Coordinates of C-alpha atoms in Angstrom, one line a residue:
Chain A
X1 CA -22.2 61.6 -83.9
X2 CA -23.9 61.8 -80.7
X3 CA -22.1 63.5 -77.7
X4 CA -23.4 63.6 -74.4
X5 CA -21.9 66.6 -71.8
X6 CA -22.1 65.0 -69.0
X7 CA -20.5 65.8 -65.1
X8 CA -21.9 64.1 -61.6
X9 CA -22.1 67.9 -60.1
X10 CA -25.0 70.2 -60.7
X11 CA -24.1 73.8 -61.5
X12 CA -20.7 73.1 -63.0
X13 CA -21.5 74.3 -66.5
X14 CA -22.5 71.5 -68.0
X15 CA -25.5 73.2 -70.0
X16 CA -22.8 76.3 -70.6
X17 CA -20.2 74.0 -72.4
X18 CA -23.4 72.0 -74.2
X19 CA -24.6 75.4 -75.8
X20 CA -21.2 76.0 -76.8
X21 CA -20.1 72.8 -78.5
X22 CA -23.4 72.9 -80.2
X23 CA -22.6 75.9 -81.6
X24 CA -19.2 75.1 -82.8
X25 CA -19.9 71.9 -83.9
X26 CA -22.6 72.8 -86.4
X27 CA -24.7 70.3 -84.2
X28 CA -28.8 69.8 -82.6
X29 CA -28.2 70.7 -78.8
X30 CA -30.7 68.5 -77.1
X31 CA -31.5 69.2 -73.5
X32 CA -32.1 65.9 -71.8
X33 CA -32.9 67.2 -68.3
X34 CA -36.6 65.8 -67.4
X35 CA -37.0 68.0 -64.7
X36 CA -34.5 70.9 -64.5
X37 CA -34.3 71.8 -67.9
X38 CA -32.7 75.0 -68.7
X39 CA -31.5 75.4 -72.3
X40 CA -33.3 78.1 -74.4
X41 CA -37.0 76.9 -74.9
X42 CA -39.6 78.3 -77.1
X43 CA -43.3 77.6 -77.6
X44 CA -44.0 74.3 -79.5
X45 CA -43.1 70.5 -78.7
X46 CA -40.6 70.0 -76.2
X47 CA -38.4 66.7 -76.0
X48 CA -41.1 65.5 -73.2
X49 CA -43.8 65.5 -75.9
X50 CA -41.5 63.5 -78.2
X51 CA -40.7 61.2 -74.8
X52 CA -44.5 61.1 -74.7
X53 CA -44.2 59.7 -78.4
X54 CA -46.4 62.2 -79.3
X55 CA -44.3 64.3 -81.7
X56 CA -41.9 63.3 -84.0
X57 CA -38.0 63.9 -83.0
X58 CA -37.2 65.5 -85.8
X59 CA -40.6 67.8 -86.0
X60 CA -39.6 69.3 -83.0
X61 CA -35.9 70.6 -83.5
X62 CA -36.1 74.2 -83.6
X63 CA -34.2 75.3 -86.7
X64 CA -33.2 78.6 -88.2
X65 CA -31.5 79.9 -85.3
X66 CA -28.4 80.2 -84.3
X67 CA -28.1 76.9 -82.8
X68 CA -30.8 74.1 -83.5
X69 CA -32.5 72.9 -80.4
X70 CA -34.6 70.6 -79.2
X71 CA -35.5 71.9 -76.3
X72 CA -37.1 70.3 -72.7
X73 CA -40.6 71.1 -71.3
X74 CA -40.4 72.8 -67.7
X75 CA -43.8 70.9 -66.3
X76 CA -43.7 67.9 -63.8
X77 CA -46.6 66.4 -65.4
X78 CA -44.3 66.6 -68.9
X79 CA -41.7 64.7 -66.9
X80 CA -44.1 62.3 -65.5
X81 CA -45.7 61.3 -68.9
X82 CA -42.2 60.5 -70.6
X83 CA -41.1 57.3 -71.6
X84 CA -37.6 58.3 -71.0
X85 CA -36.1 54.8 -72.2
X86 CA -37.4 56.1 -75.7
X87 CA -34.7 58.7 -75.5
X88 CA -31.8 56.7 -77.2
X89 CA -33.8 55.9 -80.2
X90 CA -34.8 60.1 -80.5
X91 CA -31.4 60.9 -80.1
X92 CA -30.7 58.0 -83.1
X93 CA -33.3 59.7 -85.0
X94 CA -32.2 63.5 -84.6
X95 CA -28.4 62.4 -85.8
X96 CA -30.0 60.3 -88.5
X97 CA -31.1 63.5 -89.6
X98 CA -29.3 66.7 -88.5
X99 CA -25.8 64.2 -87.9
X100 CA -24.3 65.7 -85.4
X101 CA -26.4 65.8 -81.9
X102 CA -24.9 67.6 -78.3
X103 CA -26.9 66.4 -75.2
X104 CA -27.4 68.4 -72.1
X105 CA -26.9 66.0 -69.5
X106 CA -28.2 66.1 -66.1
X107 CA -26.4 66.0 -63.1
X108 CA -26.6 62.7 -60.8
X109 CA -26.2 58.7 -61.4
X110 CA -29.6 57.9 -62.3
X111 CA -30.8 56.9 -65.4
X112 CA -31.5 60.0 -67.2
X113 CA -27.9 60.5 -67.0
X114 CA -27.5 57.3 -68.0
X115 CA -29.5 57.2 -70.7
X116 CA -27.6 59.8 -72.8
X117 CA -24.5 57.9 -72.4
X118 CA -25.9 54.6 -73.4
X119 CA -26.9 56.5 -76.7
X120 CA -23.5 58.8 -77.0
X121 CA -20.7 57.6 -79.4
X122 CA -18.8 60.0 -77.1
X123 CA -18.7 62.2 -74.2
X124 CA -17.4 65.2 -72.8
X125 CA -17.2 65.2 -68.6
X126 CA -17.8 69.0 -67.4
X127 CA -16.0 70.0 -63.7
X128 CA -14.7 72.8 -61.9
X129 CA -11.2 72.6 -60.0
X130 CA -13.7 71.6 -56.4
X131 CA -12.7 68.5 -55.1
X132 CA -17.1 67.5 -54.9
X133 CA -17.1 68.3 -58.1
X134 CA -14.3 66.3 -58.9
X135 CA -14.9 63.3 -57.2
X136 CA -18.4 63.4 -59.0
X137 CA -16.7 63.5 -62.2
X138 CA -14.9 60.3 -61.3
X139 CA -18.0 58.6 -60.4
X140 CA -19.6 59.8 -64.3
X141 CA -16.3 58.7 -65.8
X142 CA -17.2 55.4 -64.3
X143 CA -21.1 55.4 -65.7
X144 CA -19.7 56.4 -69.0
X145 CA -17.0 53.4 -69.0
X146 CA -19.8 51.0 -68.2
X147 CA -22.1 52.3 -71.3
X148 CA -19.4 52.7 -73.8
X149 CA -19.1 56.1 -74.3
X150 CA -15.6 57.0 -75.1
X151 CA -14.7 60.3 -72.8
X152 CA -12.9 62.3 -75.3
X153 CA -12.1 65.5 -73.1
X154 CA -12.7 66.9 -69.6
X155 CA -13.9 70.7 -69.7
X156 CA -12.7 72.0 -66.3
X157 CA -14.5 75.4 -66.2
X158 CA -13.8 78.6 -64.3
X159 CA -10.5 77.5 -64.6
X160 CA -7.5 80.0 -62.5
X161 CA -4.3 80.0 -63.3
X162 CA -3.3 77.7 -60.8
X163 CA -6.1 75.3 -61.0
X164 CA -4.7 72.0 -60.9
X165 CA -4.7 71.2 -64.3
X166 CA -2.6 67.9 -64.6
X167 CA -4.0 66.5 -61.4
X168 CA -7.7 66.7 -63.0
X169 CA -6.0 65.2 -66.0
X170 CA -4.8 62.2 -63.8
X171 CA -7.7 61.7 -61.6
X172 CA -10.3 61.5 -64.3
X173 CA -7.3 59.8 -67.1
X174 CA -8.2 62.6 -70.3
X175 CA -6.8 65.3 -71.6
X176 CA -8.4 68.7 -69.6
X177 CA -9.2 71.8 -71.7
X178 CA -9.5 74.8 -69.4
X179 CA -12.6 76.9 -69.8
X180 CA -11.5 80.5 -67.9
X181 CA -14.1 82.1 -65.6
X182 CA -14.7 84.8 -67.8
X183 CA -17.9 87.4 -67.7
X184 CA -18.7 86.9 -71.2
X185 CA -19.8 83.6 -70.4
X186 CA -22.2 84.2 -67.8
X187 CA -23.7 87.2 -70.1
X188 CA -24.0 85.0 -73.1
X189 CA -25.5 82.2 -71.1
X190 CA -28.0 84.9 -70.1
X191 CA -28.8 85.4 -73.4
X192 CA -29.1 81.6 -74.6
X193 CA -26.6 82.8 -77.0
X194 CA -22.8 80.8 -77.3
X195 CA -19.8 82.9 -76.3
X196 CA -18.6 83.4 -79.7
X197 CA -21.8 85.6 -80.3
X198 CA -21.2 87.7 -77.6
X199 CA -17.2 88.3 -77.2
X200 CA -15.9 86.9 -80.6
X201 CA -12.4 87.8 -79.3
X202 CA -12.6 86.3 -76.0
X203 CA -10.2 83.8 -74.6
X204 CA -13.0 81.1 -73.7
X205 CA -14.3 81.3 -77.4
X206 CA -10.7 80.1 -78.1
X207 CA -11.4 77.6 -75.5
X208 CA -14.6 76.6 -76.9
X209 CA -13.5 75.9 -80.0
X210 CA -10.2 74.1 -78.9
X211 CA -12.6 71.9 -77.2
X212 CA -14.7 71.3 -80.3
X213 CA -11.8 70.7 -82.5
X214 CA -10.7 67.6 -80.2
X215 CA -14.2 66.4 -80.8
X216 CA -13.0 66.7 -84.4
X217 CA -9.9 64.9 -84.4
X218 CA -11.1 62.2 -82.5
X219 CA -13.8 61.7 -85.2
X220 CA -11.6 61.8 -88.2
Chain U
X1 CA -16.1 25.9 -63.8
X2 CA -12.3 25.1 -62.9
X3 CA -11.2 27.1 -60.0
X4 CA -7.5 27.3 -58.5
X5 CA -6.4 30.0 -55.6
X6 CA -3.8 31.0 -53.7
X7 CA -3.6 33.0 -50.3
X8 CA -1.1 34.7 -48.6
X9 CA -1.9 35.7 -44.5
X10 CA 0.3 38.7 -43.8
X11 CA -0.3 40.5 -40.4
X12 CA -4.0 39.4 -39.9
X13 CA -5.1 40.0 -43.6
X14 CA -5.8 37.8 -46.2
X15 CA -4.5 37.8 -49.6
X16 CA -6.4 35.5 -52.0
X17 CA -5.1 35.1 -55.6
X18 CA -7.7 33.0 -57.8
X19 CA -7.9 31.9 -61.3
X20 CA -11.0 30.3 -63.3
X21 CA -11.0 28.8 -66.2
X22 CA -14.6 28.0 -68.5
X23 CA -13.9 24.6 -70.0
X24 CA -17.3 24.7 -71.5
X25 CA -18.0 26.4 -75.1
X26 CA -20.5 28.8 -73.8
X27 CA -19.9 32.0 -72.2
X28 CA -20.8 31.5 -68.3
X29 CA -22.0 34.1 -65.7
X30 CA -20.0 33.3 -62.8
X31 CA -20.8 34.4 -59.2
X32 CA -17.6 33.7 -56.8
X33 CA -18.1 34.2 -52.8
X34 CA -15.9 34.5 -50.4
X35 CA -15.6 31.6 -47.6
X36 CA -13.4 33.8 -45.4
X37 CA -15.7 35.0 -42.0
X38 CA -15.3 38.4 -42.7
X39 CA -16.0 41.2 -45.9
X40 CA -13.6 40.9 -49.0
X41 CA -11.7 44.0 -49.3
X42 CA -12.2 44.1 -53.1
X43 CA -9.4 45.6 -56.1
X44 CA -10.3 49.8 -56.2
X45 CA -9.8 52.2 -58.9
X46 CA -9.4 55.7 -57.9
X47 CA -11.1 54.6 -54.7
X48 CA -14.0 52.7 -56.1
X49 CA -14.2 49.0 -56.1
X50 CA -14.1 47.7 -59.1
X51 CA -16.6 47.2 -61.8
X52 CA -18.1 42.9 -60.7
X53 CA -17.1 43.3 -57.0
X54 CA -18.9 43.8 -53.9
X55 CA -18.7 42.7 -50.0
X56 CA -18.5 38.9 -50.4
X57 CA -17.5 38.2 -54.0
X58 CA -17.3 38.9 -58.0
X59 CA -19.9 38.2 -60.5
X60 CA -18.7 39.0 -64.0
X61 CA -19.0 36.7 -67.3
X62 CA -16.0 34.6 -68.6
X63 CA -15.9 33.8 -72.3
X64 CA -16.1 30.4 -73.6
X65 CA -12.4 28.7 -73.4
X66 CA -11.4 32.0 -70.9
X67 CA -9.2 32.4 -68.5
X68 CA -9.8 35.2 -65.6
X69 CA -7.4 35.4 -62.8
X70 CA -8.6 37.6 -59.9
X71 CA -7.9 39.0 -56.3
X72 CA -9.2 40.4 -53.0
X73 CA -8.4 40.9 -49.4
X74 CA -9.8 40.1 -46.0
X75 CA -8.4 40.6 -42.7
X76 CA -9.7 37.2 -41.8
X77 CA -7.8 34.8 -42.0
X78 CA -7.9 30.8 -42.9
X79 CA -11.0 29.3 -44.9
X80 CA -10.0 26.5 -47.3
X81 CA -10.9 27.2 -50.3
X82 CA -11.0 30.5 -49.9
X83 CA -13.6 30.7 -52.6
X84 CA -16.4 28.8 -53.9
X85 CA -18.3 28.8 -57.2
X86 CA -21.5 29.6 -56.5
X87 CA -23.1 30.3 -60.0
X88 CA -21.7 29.4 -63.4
X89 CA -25.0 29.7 -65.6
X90 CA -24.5 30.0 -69.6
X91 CA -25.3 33.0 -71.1
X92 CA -27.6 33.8 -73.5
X93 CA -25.2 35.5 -75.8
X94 CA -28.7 37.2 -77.8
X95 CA -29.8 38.5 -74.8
X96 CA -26.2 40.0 -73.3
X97 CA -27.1 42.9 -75.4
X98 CA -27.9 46.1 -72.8
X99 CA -31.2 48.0 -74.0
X100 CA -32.6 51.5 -73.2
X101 CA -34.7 50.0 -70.6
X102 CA -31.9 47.8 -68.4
X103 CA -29.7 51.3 -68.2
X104 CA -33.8 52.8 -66.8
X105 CA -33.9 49.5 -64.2
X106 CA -30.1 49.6 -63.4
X107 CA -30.2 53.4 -62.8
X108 CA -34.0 54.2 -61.2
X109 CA -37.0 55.9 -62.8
X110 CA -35.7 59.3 -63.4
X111 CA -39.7 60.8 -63.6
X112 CA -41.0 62.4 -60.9
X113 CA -43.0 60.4 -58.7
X114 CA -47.2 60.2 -59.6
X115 CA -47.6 62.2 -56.8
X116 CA -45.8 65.1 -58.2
X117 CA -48.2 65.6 -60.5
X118 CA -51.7 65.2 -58.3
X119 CA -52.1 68.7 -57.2
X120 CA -55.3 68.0 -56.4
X121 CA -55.0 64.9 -53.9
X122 CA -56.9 65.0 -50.9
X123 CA -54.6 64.9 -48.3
X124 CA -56.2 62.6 -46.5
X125 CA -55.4 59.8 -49.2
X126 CA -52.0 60.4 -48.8
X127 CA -49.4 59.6 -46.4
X128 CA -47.7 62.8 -44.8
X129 CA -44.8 63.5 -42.0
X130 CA -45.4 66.0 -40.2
X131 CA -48.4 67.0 -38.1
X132 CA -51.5 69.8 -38.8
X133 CA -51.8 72.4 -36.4
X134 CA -54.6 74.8 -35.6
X135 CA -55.1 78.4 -36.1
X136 CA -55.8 81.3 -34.0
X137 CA -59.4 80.3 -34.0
X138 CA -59.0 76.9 -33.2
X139 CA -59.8 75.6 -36.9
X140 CA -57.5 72.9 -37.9
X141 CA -55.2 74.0 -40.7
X142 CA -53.8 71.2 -43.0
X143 CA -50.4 69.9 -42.6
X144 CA -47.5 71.6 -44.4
X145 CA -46.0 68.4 -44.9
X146 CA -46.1 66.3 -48.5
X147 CA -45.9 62.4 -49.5
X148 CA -42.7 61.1 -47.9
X149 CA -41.6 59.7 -51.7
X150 CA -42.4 63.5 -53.4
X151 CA -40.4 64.8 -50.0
X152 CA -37.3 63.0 -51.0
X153 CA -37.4 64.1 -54.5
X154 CA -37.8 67.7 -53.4
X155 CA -34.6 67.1 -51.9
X156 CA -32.7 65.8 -54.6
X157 CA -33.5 68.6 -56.6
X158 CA -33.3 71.0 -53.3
X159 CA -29.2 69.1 -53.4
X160 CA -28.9 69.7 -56.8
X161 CA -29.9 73.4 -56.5
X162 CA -27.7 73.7 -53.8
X163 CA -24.9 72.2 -55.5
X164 CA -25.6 74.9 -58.3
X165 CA -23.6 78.2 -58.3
X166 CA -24.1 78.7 -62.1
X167 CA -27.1 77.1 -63.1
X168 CA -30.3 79.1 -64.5
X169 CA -31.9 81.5 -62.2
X170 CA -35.3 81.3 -63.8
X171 CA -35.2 77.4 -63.6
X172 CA -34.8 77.5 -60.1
X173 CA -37.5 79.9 -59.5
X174 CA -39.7 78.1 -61.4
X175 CA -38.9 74.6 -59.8
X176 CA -39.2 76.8 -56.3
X177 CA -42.5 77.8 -57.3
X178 CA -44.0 74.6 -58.2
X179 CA -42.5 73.4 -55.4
X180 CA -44.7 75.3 -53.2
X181 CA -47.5 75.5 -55.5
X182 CA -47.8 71.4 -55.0
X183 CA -47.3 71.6 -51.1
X184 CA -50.4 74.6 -50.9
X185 CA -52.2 71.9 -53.3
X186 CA -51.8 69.3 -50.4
X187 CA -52.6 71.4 -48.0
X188 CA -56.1 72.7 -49.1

């Protein structure tokens, strides 16, 4: 399975709500963002080498850690030198492999947004209650429509009490899990480390994991 | 390509009901216009037109054997037909098949541009906005400015950065730095 985390809006916690489904999902969590990547890296081949089609996918998945990553290069020239319509047949290979694959999504409409979704079986659309962030959810919804990605969920995070839960769940025609805004999330996003490992007994690793086991039932 | 229609004027708008029907036993791609002298008001979802429509028309593919009935407004008013055919072409069935590369033409290049990454340009070879100026001895100082197409991509990730209240400090910094790292590269 291949599940892209996607949301029109920068800074709505897509990457937060990647990392987590990663980790409860047992799955790779590839960050796909050419040029603002900001997933947990560590020395070695980045996804922009393996865009490059210098290193194979699979070679470069960090494994033994808590979550398995493949993580993005930070340089421009990195960027520059991808092929990024290779990245569909990487993400092919990585589930071939590992079988279950999370992508970090950028924000925006073009194509490496696209591209993840062309790829995805699935996807999960990431908001906050704002109506720009909203309205840019809408506009992914649509993208994700036109390239056949099923949208299983909506993730609306920093969710209040009175955030307008059913009126997300109308606008963008899913089922909303609410993510609360919780400091445990921001520490453990510090940390590159999911919630669970940080407050175990936390409502939002509840949340997380609510959100991971509609990902389940709508495999099975 | 069989065509049939229907309009309805009510207070200054346009209705137009159409049907089409492919007689053939190929799959067409069909491009419908508008005859009416003034923009279609095409279907919306959620505010958005519809998937096929723009200003003057639909273009969408209708199965062999297929029916599709359709429908816009205009707040002109009269034009018979109200519609024309104006493409039927059969498709290619092998190559209706979308690949990693039409989503990279449909969408745009998401690289940064070549010049983002010649931090050694002359800036003389390069096209800048913005004018030098001199310093307090006179000398002239190198413009500030950068390529008007690396310009507009600092300022879709300046939006996106903006738009951020939760996203990676570090990454920003970082994208801040090489930001003016590149523009001090222009300028020497």
């Amino acid at each position: 399975m291949i599940l892209a985390v996607v949301g029109g809006k920068g800074g709505v916690g897509k990457s937060t709500v990647a990392l987590n489904l990663a980790a409860e999902l047992d799955a790779v969590l590839v960050d796909a963002d050419l040029t603002m990547a900001d997933q947990p890296t560590a020395p070695g081949p980045t996804l922009h080498d393996v865009l490059a089609n210098d290193v194979d996918p699979c070679a470069a998945v960090r494994t033994g850690g808590l979550i398995d990553v493949l993580p993005c290069g930070r340089s421009l020239r990195g960027a520059r030198d991808t092929e990024p319509a290779r990245l569909p047949t990487v993400l092919n290979q990585i589930e071939t492999r590992f079988q279950n694959v999370v992508v970090d999504t950028p924000a925006g409409m073009d194509a490496d947004a696209g591209l993840p979704l062309f790829a995805a079986d699935s996807c999960i659309i990431v908001t906050n209650a704002e109506p720009p962030a909203v309205a840019a959810a809408i506009r992914t919804r649509e993208l994700a429509r036109e390239l056949d990605a099923g949208l299983l969920r909506v993730a609306l995070n920093k969710a209040q009490p009175n955030s307008p839960i059913q009126r997300i769940r109308e606008a963008l025609g899913a089922p909303v899990v609410a993510i609360d805004a919780d400091h445990s999330v921001a520490t453990a996003q510090e940390e590159g480390l999911p919630v669970r490992c940080v407050a175990p007994r936390s409502p939002v690793t509840d949340q997380f994991d609510t959100l991971a086991a509609a990902v389940h039932s709508c495999r099975s | 390509m069989e065509l049939a229609y229907h309009t309805d004027e009510q207070n200054g708008v346009t209705l137009v009901e159409f049907q089409l029907h492919n007689p053939t036993r190929t799959a067409r791609e069909v491009r419908i216009e508008s005859t009416l002298d003034a923009p279609i008001l095409p279907p919306r979802h959620r505010g958005y037109p519809v998937s096929g429509w723009d200003d003057e028309g639909w273009c969408g593919t209708i199965a062999a054997g297929a029916d599709v009935s359709l429908g816009f407004a205009s707040r002109a008013t009269g034009g018979e037909p109200p519609v024309e055919v104006v493409r039927a072409e059969p498709v290619d069935t092998r190559r209706t098949e979308r690949s990693a590369e039409d989503v990279v033409q449909a969408l745009g290049d998401p690289r940064p541009p070549q010049a983002a990454t010649n931090s050694r340009s002359q800036p003389s070879s390069v096209s800048t906005v913005g004018d030098a100026g001199t310093d307090q001895q006179g000398v002239q100082q190198p413009s500030r400015s950068v390529p008007p197409i690396l310009a507009a991509w600092f300022d879709r990730l300046e939006t996106r950065i903006a738009d951020g209240d939760d996203i990676n400090i570090g990454a920003v910094r970082a994208v801040a730095n090489r930001a003016g790292d590149l523009t001090d590269a222009y300028c020497q």
